[in-house]
PDB file of C-alpha atoms and ligand atoms in Angstrom:
ATOM      1  CA  UNK A   1      -4.959  17.050  -6.755  1.00  0.00           C
ATOM      2  CA  UNK A   2      -5.438  16.997  -3.163  1.00  0.00           C
ATOM      3  CA  UNK A   3      -3.560  15.367   0.514  1.00  0.00           C
ATOM      4  CA  UNK A   4      -6.050  12.379   1.330  1.00  0.00           C
ATOM      5  CA  UNK A   5      -6.405  11.136   4.801  1.00  0.00           C
ATOM      6  CA  UNK A   6      -4.923   7.923   4.871  1.00  0.00           C
ATOM      7  CA  UNK A   7      -6.820   5.050   6.600  1.00  0.00           C
ATOM      8  CA  UNK A   8      -5.448   3.256   9.616  1.00  0.00           C
ATOM      9  CA  UNK A   9      -5.660  -0.433  10.915  1.00  0.00           C
ATOM     10  CA  UNK A  10      -9.287  -0.835  12.619  1.00  0.00           C
ATOM     11  CA  UNK A  11     -11.181   0.810   9.166  1.00  0.00           C
ATOM     12  CA  UNK A  12     -12.935  -1.803   7.352  1.00  0.00           C
ATOM     13  CA  UNK A  13     -11.981  -0.845   3.784  1.00  0.00           C
ATOM     14  CA  UNK A  14      -8.225  -2.082   4.726  1.00  0.00           C
ATOM     15  CA  UNK A  15      -9.827  -5.444   4.706  1.00  0.00           C
ATOM     16  CA  UNK A  16     -12.271  -5.275   1.571  1.00  0.00           C
ATOM     17  CA  UNK A  17     -10.867  -6.779  -1.761  1.00  0.00           C
ATOM     18  CA  UNK A  18     -11.108  -3.481  -4.028  1.00  0.00           C
ATOM     19  CA  UNK A  19     -13.025  -3.817  -6.841  1.00  0.00           C
ATOM     20  CA  UNK A  20     -11.389  -3.391 -10.713  1.00  0.00           C
ATOM     21  CA  UNK A  21     -11.174  -0.754 -12.628  1.00  0.00           C
ATOM     22  CA  UNK A  22     -13.384  -0.342 -15.722  1.00  0.00           C
ATOM     23  CA  UNK A  23     -12.598   2.929 -17.458  1.00  0.00           C
ATOM     24  CA  UNK A  24      -9.704   4.863 -16.542  1.00  0.00           C
ATOM     25  CA  UNK A  25     -11.289   8.470 -16.679  1.00  0.00           C
ATOM     26  CA  UNK A  26     -10.426  11.767 -15.368  1.00  0.00           C
ATOM     27  CA  UNK A  27     -11.754  10.649 -11.531  1.00  0.00           C
ATOM     28  CA  UNK A  28      -9.499   7.838 -11.981  1.00  0.00           C
ATOM     29  CA  UNK A  29      -6.629   9.947 -12.806  1.00  0.00           C
ATOM     30  CA  UNK A  30      -7.505  12.417 -10.312  1.00  0.00           C
ATOM     31  CA  UNK A  31      -7.196   9.737  -7.603  1.00  0.00           C
ATOM     32  CA  UNK A  32      -3.605   8.527  -9.304  1.00  0.00           C
ATOM     33  CA  UNK A  33      -2.409  12.252  -8.721  1.00  0.00           C
ATOM     34  CA  UNK A  34      -3.927  12.489  -5.327  1.00  0.00           C
ATOM     35  CA  UNK A  35      -2.590   9.738  -4.528  1.00  0.00           C
ATOM     36  CA  UNK A  36       0.904  10.542  -5.452  1.00  0.00           C
ATOM     37  CA  UNK A  37       1.059  13.529  -3.540  1.00  0.00           C
ATOM     38  CA  UNK A  38      -0.365  11.813  -0.498  1.00  0.00           C
ATOM     39  CA  UNK A  39       2.317   9.295  -0.554  1.00  0.00           C
ATOM     40  CA  UNK A  40       5.262  11.380  -1.108  1.00  0.00           C
ATOM     41  CA  UNK A  41       4.082  14.038   1.381  1.00  0.00           C
ATOM     42  CA  UNK A  42       3.851  10.518   3.810  1.00  0.00           C
ATOM     43  CA  UNK A  43       7.056   9.644   2.980  1.00  0.00           C
ATOM     44  CA  UNK A  44       5.707   6.112   1.499  1.00  0.00           C
ATOM     45  CA  UNK A  45       7.168   3.582  -1.531  1.00  0.00           C
ATOM     46  CA  UNK A  46       3.903   2.815  -2.323  1.00  0.00           C
ATOM     47  CA  UNK A  47       0.034   3.659  -1.610  1.00  0.00           C
ATOM     48  CA  UNK A  48      -2.993   1.611  -2.080  1.00  0.00           C
ATOM     49  CA  UNK A  49      -6.513   3.199  -2.910  1.00  0.00           C
ATOM     50  CA  UNK A  50      -7.810   1.919  -0.102  1.00  0.00           C
ATOM     51  CA  UNK A  51      -5.306   3.702   2.087  1.00  0.00           C
ATOM     52  CA  UNK A  52      -7.178   6.592   1.108  1.00  0.00           C
ATOM     53  CA  UNK A  53     -10.904   5.116   1.813  1.00  0.00           C
ATOM     54  CA  UNK A  54     -11.237   3.954  -2.171  1.00  0.00           C
ATOM     55  CA  UNK A  55     -11.709   0.272  -2.994  1.00  0.00           C
ATOM     56  CA  UNK A  56     -10.658   0.539  -6.339  1.00  0.00           C
ATOM     57  CA  UNK A  57      -7.474  -1.776  -8.078  1.00  0.00           C
ATOM     58  CA  UNK A  58      -5.264   1.340  -8.114  1.00  0.00           C
ATOM     59  CA  UNK A  59      -1.812   1.479  -6.563  1.00  0.00           C
ATOM     60  CA  UNK A  60       1.104   3.995  -6.675  1.00  0.00           C
ATOM     61  CA  UNK A  61       4.837   3.014  -6.059  1.00  0.00           C
ATOM     62  CA  UNK A  62       7.583   5.130  -5.938  1.00  0.00           C
ATOM     63  CA  UNK A  63      10.671   2.443  -5.358  1.00  0.00           C
ATOM     64  CA  UNK A  64      14.611   1.970  -7.080  1.00  0.00           C
ATOM     65  CA  UNK A  65      13.789   4.560  -9.729  1.00  0.00           C
ATOM     66  CA  UNK A  66      10.164   3.120 -10.600  1.00  0.00           C
ATOM     67  CA  UNK A  67       8.144   5.867  -9.751  1.00  0.00           C
ATOM     68  CA  UNK A  68       4.653   4.558 -11.540  1.00  0.00           C
ATOM     69  CA  UNK A  69       0.799   3.911 -11.296  1.00  0.00           C
ATOM     70  CA  UNK A  70      -0.766   0.185 -11.526  1.00  0.00           C
ATOM     71  CA  UNK A  71      -3.899  -0.138 -12.240  1.00  0.00           C
ATOM     72  CA  UNK A  72      -5.744  -3.470 -12.210  1.00  0.00           C
ATOM     73  CA  UNK A  73      -2.365  -5.060 -10.875  1.00  0.00           C
ATOM     74  CA  UNK A  74      -1.786  -8.908 -11.378  1.00  0.00           C
ATOM     75  CA  UNK A  75       1.607 -10.584 -10.701  1.00  0.00           C
ATOM     76  CA  UNK A  76       1.692 -12.833 -13.017  1.00  0.00           C
ATOM     77  CA  UNK A  77       4.818 -15.071 -11.614  1.00  0.00           C
ATOM     78  CA  UNK A  78       7.080 -14.820  -8.619  1.00  0.00           C
ATOM     79  CA  UNK A  79      10.817 -15.843  -7.701  1.00  0.00           C
ATOM     80  CA  UNK A  80      12.921 -16.630  -4.897  1.00  0.00           C
ATOM     81  CA  UNK A  81      13.088 -15.415  -1.351  1.00  0.00           C
ATOM     82  CA  UNK A  82      14.021 -12.529   0.266  1.00  0.00           C
ATOM     83  CA  UNK A  83      13.365 -11.100   3.977  1.00  0.00           C
ATOM     84  CA  UNK A  84      13.475  -7.261   4.754  1.00  0.00           C
ATOM     85  CA  UNK A  85      11.843  -4.564   7.207  1.00  0.00           C
ATOM     86  CA  UNK A  86       8.509  -3.531   5.963  1.00  0.00           C
ATOM     87  CA  UNK A  87       6.077  -0.862   7.344  1.00  0.00           C
ATOM     88  CA  UNK A  88       2.836   0.399   6.447  1.00  0.00           C
ATOM     89  CA  UNK A  89       1.535   4.004   6.215  1.00  0.00           C
ATOM     90  CA  UNK A  90      -1.664   2.703   7.713  1.00  0.00           C
ATOM     91  CA  UNK A  91      -0.296   0.999  10.318  1.00  0.00           C
ATOM     92  CA  UNK A  92       2.664   3.955  11.121  1.00  0.00           C
ATOM     93  CA  UNK A  93       5.381   3.387  13.670  1.00  0.00           C
ATOM     94  CA  UNK A  94       5.457  -0.442  13.302  1.00  0.00           C
ATOM     95  CA  UNK A  95       7.692  -2.581  11.600  1.00  0.00           C
ATOM     96  CA  UNK A  96       8.899  -5.957  11.005  1.00  0.00           C
ATOM     97  CA  UNK A  97      10.704  -8.320   9.030  1.00  0.00           C
ATOM     98  CA  UNK A  98       8.511 -10.075   6.271  1.00  0.00           C
ATOM     99  CA  UNK A  99       9.434 -13.014   3.687  1.00  0.00           C
ATOM    100  CA  UNK A 100       8.400 -12.302   0.163  1.00  0.00           C
ATOM    101  CA  UNK A 101       9.449 -13.741  -3.106  1.00  0.00           C
ATOM    102  CA  UNK A 102      12.256 -11.797  -4.557  1.00  0.00           C
ATOM    103  CA  UNK A 103      11.686 -11.213  -7.947  1.00  0.00           C
ATOM    104  CA  UNK A 104       8.053 -10.615  -9.878  1.00  0.00           C
ATOM    105  CA  UNK A 105       6.721  -9.857 -13.146  1.00  0.00           C
ATOM    106  CA  UNK A 106       3.604  -7.609 -12.704  1.00  0.00           C
ATOM    107  CA  UNK A 107       0.965  -6.547 -15.435  1.00  0.00           C
ATOM    108  CA  UNK A 108      -1.032  -3.406 -14.930  1.00  0.00           C
ATOM    109  CA  UNK A 109      -2.514  -0.595 -16.885  1.00  0.00           C
ATOM    110  CA  UNK A 110      -0.687   2.609 -16.252  1.00  0.00           C
ATOM    111  CA  UNK A 111      -2.615   6.274 -15.618  1.00  0.00           C
ATOM    112  CA  UNK A 112      -3.076   6.461 -19.418  1.00  0.00           C
ATOM    113  CA  UNK A 113      -5.084   2.945 -19.413  1.00  0.00           C
ATOM    114  CA  UNK A 114      -1.900   1.557 -21.516  1.00  0.00           C
ATOM    115  CA  UNK A 115      -1.113  -1.939 -20.514  1.00  0.00           C
ATOM    116  CA  UNK A 116       2.395  -2.998 -19.435  1.00  0.00           C
ATOM    117  CA  UNK A 117       4.424  -5.465 -18.356  1.00  0.00           C
ATOM    118  CA  UNK A 118       7.277  -5.286 -15.608  1.00  0.00           C
ATOM    119  CA  UNK A 119       9.954  -7.255 -14.098  1.00  0.00           C
ATOM    120  CA  UNK A 120      11.309  -6.134 -10.955  1.00  0.00           C
ATOM    121  CA  UNK A 121      13.318  -7.092  -7.761  1.00  0.00           C
ATOM    122  CA  UNK A 122      14.173  -5.770  -4.932  1.00  0.00           C
ATOM    123  CA  UNK A 123      12.343  -2.978  -3.375  1.00  0.00           C
ATOM    124  CA  UNK A 124      10.484  -2.812  -5.896  1.00  0.00           C
ATOM    125  CA  UNK A 125       9.081  -5.714  -6.223  1.00  0.00           C
ATOM    126  CA  UNK A 126       8.215  -5.669  -2.494  1.00  0.00           C
ATOM    127  CA  UNK A 127       6.391  -2.618  -2.643  1.00  0.00           C
ATOM    128  CA  UNK A 128       4.169  -4.111  -5.379  1.00  0.00           C
ATOM    129  CA  UNK A 129       3.534  -7.434  -3.633  1.00  0.00           C
ATOM    130  CA  UNK A 130       2.821  -5.335  -0.480  1.00  0.00           C
ATOM    131  CA  UNK A 131       0.270  -2.835  -2.451  1.00  0.00           C
ATOM    132  CA  UNK A 132      -1.460  -5.530  -4.143  1.00  0.00           C
ATOM    133  CA  UNK A 133      -1.898  -7.357  -1.089  1.00  0.00           C
ATOM    134  CA  UNK A 134      -3.793  -4.359   0.160  1.00  0.00           C
ATOM    135  CA  UNK A 135      -5.906  -4.449  -2.658  1.00  0.00           C
ATOM    136  CA  UNK A 136      -6.797  -7.943  -1.516  1.00  0.00           C
ATOM    137  CA  UNK A 137      -7.523  -7.016   1.854  1.00  0.00           C
ATOM    138  CA  UNK A 138      -3.814  -8.295   3.253  1.00  0.00           C
ATOM    139  CA  UNK A 139      -1.637  -6.444   5.364  1.00  0.00           C
ATOM    140  CA  UNK A 140       1.990  -6.966   6.143  1.00  0.00           C
ATOM    141  CA  UNK A 141       0.784  -7.913   9.340  1.00  0.00           C
ATOM    142  CA  UNK A 142      -1.004 -11.221   7.910  1.00  0.00           C
ATOM    143  CA  UNK A 143       2.654 -12.462   6.565  1.00  0.00           C
ATOM    144  CA  UNK A 144       4.273 -12.615  10.118  1.00  0.00           C
ATOM    145  CA  UNK A 145       4.249 -15.519  12.388  1.00  0.00           C
ATOM    146  CA  UNK A 146       1.165 -15.777  14.744  1.00  0.00           C
ATOM    147  CA  UNK A 147       3.392 -14.581  18.293  1.00  0.00           C
ATOM    148  CA  UNK A 148       4.992 -11.543  16.339  1.00  0.00           C
ATOM    149  CA  UNK A 149       1.455 -10.554  15.156  1.00  0.00           C
ATOM    150  CA  UNK A 150      -0.201 -10.637  18.061  1.00  0.00           C
ATOM    151  CA  UNK A 151       2.704  -9.045  20.292  1.00  0.00           C
ATOM    152  CA  UNK A 152       2.019  -6.313  17.332  1.00  0.00           C
ATOM    153  CA  UNK A 153      -1.494  -5.885  17.442  1.00  0.00           C
ATOM    154  CA  UNK A 154      -1.374  -5.651  21.197  1.00  0.00           C
ATOM    155  CA  UNK A 155       0.966  -3.008  21.017  1.00  0.00           C
ATOM    156  CA  UNK A 156      -1.064  -1.045  18.467  1.00  0.00           C
ATOM    157  CA  UNK A 157      -4.470  -1.389  20.160  1.00  0.00           C
ATOM    158  CA  UNK A 158      -2.981   0.134  23.565  1.00  0.00           C
ATOM    159  CA  UNK A 159      -1.377   2.890  22.012  1.00  0.00           C
ATOM    160  CA  UNK A 160      -4.650   3.543  19.707  1.00  0.00           C
ATOM    161  CA  UNK A 161      -7.364   3.321  22.306  1.00  0.00           C
ATOM    162  CA  UNK A 162      -7.815   6.583  22.846  1.00  0.00           C
ATOM    163  CA  UNK A 163      -8.006   7.677  18.592  1.00  0.00           C
ATOM    164  CA  UNK A 164     -11.504   8.644  17.807  1.00  0.00           C
ATOM    165  CA  UNK A 165     -11.486   8.084  14.297  1.00  0.00           C
ATOM    166  CA  UNK A 166      -9.745   5.377  11.800  1.00  0.00           C
ATOM    167  CA  UNK A 167      -8.160   8.566   9.619  1.00  0.00           C
ATOM    168  CA  UNK A 168      -5.159  10.236   9.851  1.00  0.00           C
ATOM    169  CA  UNK A 169      -4.632  13.736   7.935  1.00  0.00           C
ATOM    170  CA  UNK A 170      -1.356  13.973   6.483  1.00  0.00           C
ATOM    171  CA  UNK A 171       0.861  17.360   6.139  1.00  0.00           C
ATOM    172  CA  UNK A 172       1.976  18.679   2.974  1.00  0.00           C
ATOM    173  CA  UNK A 173       5.326  17.354   2.073  1.00  0.00           C
ATOM    174  CA  UNK A 174       6.778  20.633   2.521  1.00  0.00           C
ATOM    175  CA  UNK A 175       5.826  21.040   6.335  1.00  0.00           C
ATOM    176  CA  UNK A 176       7.053  17.843   7.437  1.00  0.00           C
ATOM    177  CA  UNK A 177       9.718  18.499  10.156  1.00  0.00           C
ATOM    178  CA  UNK A 178      12.106  15.339   9.465  1.00  0.00           C
TER     179      UNK A 178
HETATM  180 ZN1   ZN O 201       0.735  -0.359   3.340  1.00  0.00          ZN
END
């Protein structure tokens, strides 16, 4: 298990459609463990594998008491509409209201390769949709209106114009200052 550096907006892997996982082997289980550790240290409610540079269909979430890994997740149905503020570990310090379906049914494999189906609403539904989007190369910014999106992207580019890479190291959870 290890902390993995986060890929930030601009890193091409975030725009890639991630590949299905064939078999859940020790490498995938190790990835899942490291993703949980990284998500916790970064204080996120979800993390997709391509956010740590690996374009495979794995995500972890910790929202509304659902602390789960989702391998090859598929959203089977989505109902209702809800708007709430979202952020993303790959786009730090940027937040915006995003409208999504409120209730979803998702099907995935767990870390042991066992299929499960889950019906969730509220934050868990939002987190899962956000992560499944990541696996398809979609960012929460893509759900915004063009004016808002353009404004946030312009601000991001300005603030990050001196960055030398798309990677951000995550500090261990116990070293965080807030
Ligand atoms: Zn995200």
